[in-house]
GROMACS .gro file of C-alpha atoms in nm:
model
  176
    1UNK     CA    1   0.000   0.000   0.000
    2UNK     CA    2   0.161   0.368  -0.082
    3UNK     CA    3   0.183   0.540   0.160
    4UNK     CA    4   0.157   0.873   0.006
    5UNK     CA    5  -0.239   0.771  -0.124
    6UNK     CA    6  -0.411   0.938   0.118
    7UNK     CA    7  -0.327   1.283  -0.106
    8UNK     CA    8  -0.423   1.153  -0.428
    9UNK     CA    9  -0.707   1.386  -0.622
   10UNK     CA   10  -0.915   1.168  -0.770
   11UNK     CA   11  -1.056   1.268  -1.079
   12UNK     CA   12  -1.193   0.998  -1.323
   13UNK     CA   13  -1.577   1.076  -1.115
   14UNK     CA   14  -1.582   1.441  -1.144
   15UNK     CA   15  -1.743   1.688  -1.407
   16UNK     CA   16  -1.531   1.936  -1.610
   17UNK     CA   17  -1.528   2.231  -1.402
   18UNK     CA   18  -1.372   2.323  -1.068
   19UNK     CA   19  -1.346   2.130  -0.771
   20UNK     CA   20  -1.189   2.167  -0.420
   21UNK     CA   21  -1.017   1.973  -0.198
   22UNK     CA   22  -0.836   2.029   0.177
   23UNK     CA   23  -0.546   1.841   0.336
   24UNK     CA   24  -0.480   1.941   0.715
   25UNK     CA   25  -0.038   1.882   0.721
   26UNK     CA   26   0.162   1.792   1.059
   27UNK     CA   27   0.427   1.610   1.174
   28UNK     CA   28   0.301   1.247   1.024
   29UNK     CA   29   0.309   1.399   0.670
   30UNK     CA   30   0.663   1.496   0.624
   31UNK     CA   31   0.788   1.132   0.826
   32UNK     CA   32   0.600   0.980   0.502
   33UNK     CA   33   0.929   1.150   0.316
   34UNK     CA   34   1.267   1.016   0.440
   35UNK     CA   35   1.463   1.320   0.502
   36UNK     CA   36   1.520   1.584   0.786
   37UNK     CA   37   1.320   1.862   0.808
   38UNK     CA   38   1.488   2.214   0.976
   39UNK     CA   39   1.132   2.286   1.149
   40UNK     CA   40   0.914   2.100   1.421
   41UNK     CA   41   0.537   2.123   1.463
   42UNK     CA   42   0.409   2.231   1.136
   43UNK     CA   43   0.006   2.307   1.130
   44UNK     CA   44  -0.047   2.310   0.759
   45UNK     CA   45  -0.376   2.416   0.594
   46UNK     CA   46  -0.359   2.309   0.254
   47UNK     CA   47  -0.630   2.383   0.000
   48UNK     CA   48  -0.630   2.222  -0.388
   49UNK     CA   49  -0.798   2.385  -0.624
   50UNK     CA   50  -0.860   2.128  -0.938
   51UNK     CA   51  -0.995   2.269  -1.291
   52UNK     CA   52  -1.116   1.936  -1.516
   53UNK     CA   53  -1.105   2.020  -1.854
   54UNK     CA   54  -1.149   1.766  -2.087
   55UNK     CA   55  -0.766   1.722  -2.209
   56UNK     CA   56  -0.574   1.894  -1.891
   57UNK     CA   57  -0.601   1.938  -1.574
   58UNK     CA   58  -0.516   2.252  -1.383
   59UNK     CA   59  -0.388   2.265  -1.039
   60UNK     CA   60  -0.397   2.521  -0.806
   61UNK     CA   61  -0.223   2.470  -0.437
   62UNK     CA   62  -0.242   2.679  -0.148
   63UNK     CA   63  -0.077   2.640   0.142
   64UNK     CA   64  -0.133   2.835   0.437
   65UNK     CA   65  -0.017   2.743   0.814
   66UNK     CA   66   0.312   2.752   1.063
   67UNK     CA   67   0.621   2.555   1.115
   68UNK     CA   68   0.878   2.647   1.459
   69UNK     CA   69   1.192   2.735   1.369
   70UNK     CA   70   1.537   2.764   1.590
   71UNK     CA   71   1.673   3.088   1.594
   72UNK     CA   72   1.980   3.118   1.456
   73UNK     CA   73   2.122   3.362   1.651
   74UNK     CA   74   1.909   3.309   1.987
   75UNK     CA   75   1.861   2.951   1.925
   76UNK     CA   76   1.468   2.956   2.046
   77UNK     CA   77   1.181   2.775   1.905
   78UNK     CA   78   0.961   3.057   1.742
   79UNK     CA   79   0.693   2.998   1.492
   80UNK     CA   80   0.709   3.150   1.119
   81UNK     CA   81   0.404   3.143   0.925
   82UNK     CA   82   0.387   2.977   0.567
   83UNK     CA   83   0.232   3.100   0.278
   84UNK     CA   84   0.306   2.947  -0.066
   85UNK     CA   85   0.076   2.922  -0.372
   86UNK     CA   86   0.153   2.758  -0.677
   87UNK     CA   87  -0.069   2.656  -1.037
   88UNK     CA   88   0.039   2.376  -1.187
   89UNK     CA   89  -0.074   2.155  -1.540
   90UNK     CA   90  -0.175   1.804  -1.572
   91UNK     CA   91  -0.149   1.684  -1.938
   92UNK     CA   92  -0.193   1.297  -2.054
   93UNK     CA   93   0.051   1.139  -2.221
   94UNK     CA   94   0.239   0.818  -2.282
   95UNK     CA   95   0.480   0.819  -1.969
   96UNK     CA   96   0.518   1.043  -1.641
   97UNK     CA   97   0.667   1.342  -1.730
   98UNK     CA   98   0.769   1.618  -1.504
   99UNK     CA   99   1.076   1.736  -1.623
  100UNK     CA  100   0.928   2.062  -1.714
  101UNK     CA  101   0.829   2.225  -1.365
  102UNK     CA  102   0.473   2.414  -1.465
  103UNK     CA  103   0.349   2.116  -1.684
  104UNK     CA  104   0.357   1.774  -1.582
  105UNK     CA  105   0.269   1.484  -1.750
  106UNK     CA  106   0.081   1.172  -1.637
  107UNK     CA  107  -0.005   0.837  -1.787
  108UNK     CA  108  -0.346   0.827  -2.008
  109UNK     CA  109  -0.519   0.536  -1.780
  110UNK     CA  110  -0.480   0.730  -1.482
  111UNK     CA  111  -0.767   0.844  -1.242
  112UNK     CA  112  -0.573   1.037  -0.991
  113UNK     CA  113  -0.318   1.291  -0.940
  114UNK     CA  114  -0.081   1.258  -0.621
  115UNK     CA  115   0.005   1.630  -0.450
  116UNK     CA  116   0.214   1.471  -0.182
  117UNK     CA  117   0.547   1.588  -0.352
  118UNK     CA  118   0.423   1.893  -0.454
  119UNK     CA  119   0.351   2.038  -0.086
  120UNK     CA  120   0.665   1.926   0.054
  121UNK     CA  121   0.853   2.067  -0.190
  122UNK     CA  122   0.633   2.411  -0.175
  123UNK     CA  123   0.679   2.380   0.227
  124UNK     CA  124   1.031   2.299   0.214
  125UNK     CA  125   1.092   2.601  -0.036
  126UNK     CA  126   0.911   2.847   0.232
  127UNK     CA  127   1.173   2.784   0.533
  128UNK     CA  128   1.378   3.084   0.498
  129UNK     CA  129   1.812   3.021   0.456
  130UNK     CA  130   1.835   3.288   0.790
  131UNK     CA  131   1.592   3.181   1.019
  132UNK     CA  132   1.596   3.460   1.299
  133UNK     CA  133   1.280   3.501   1.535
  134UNK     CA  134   1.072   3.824   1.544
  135UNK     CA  135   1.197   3.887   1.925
  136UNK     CA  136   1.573   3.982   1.791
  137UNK     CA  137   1.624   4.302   1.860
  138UNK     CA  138   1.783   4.537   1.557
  139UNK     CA  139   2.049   4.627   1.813
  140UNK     CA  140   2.192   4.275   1.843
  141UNK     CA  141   2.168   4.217   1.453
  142UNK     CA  142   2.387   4.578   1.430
  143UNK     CA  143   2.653   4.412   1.683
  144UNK     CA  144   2.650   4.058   1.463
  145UNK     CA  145   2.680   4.234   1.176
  146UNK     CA  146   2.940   4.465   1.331
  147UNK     CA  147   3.116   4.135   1.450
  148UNK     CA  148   3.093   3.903   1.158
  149UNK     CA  149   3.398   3.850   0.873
  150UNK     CA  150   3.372   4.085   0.654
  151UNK     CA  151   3.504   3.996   0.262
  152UNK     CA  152   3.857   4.058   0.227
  153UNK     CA  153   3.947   4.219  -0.146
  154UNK     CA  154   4.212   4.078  -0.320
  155UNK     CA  155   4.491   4.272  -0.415
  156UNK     CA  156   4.605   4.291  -0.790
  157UNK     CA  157   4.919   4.188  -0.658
  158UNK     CA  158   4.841   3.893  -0.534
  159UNK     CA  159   4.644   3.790  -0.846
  160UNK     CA  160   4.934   3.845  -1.122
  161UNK     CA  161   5.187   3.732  -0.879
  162UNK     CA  162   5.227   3.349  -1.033
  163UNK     CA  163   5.495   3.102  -1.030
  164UNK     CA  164   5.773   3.097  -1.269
  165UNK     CA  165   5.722   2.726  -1.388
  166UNK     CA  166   5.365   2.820  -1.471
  167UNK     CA  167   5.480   3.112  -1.705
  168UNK     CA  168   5.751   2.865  -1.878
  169UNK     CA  169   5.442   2.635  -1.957
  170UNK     CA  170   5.225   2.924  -2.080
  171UNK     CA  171   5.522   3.042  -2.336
  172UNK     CA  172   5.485   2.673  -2.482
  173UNK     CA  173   5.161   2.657  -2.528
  174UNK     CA  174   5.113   3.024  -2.663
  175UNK     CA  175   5.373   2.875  -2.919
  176UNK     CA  176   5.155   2.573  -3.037
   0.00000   0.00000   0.00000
């Protein structure tokens, strides 16, 4: 049994026209995937929005809801919201396709469309690279940022200055 079935959109019953559908996402949803998340306790609202048409299908997700993050400077749990909305195509073809990322394309026999992949990727994509909570002050970020490396420019010294067994090799090969 797949274990990922339980967010299939079934469509092989419905009219052409628009249909909805809801998924409530926690903590059992992203265990279905075998990787490490960098959030606990998400409370995910997720609402599919399917237009049947009779050659393509169009998908609309929303996802609405909150994951807790660690602070990276404080290192305490605070909760960011997530927002994410993305439209996606369903055409039928011979094979799965989904090598292009706005159109995808499924088998002709099929009768539903899995979004299981779809919202983790959309959720994963929504956890901010700098995850600093709302209660950090714009004083301490002034002292990190006063604090941190800063980029060191390389001289043009430094860059033309090469070894002398390089250059020999350079004068053959400009000769060839």
């Amino acid at each position: 049994m797949d274990k990922l079935r339980n967010y299939d959109v079934s469509f092989s019953g419905l009219k052409n026209g628009k249909h909805g559908f809801k998924f409530e996402i926690d903590k059992t949803f992203f265990q279905l995937f075998d990787t490490e998340q960098e959030f606990t306790n998400p409370r995910i609202e997720v609402n599919v929005s399917l237009d049947k048409h009779t050659t393509f299908l169009e998908f609309e997700i929303k996802i609405n809801g909150w994951v807790e993050l660690v602070c990276d400077i404080t290192n305490e749990d605070f909760d960011y919201p997530i927002e994410n909305e993305i439209k996606i195509l369903v055409n039928f073809g011979e094979e799965y396709d989904d090598s292009n990322e706005d159109v995808i394309t499924i088998p002709t026999a099929e009768h539903a469309f899995n979004v299981a992949h779809l919202i983790y990727e959309n959720v994963m994509l929504s956890i901010p690279m700098k995850k600093i909570s709302p209660n950090v002050s714009d004083e301490d970020l002034k002292i990190l940022d006063q604090f941190s490396p800063k980029d060191i420019e390389v001289t043009e010294e430094e860059e033309h200055e090469s070894d002398p067994r390089w250059d020999a090799l350079r004068k053959l090969k400009d000769n060839n």
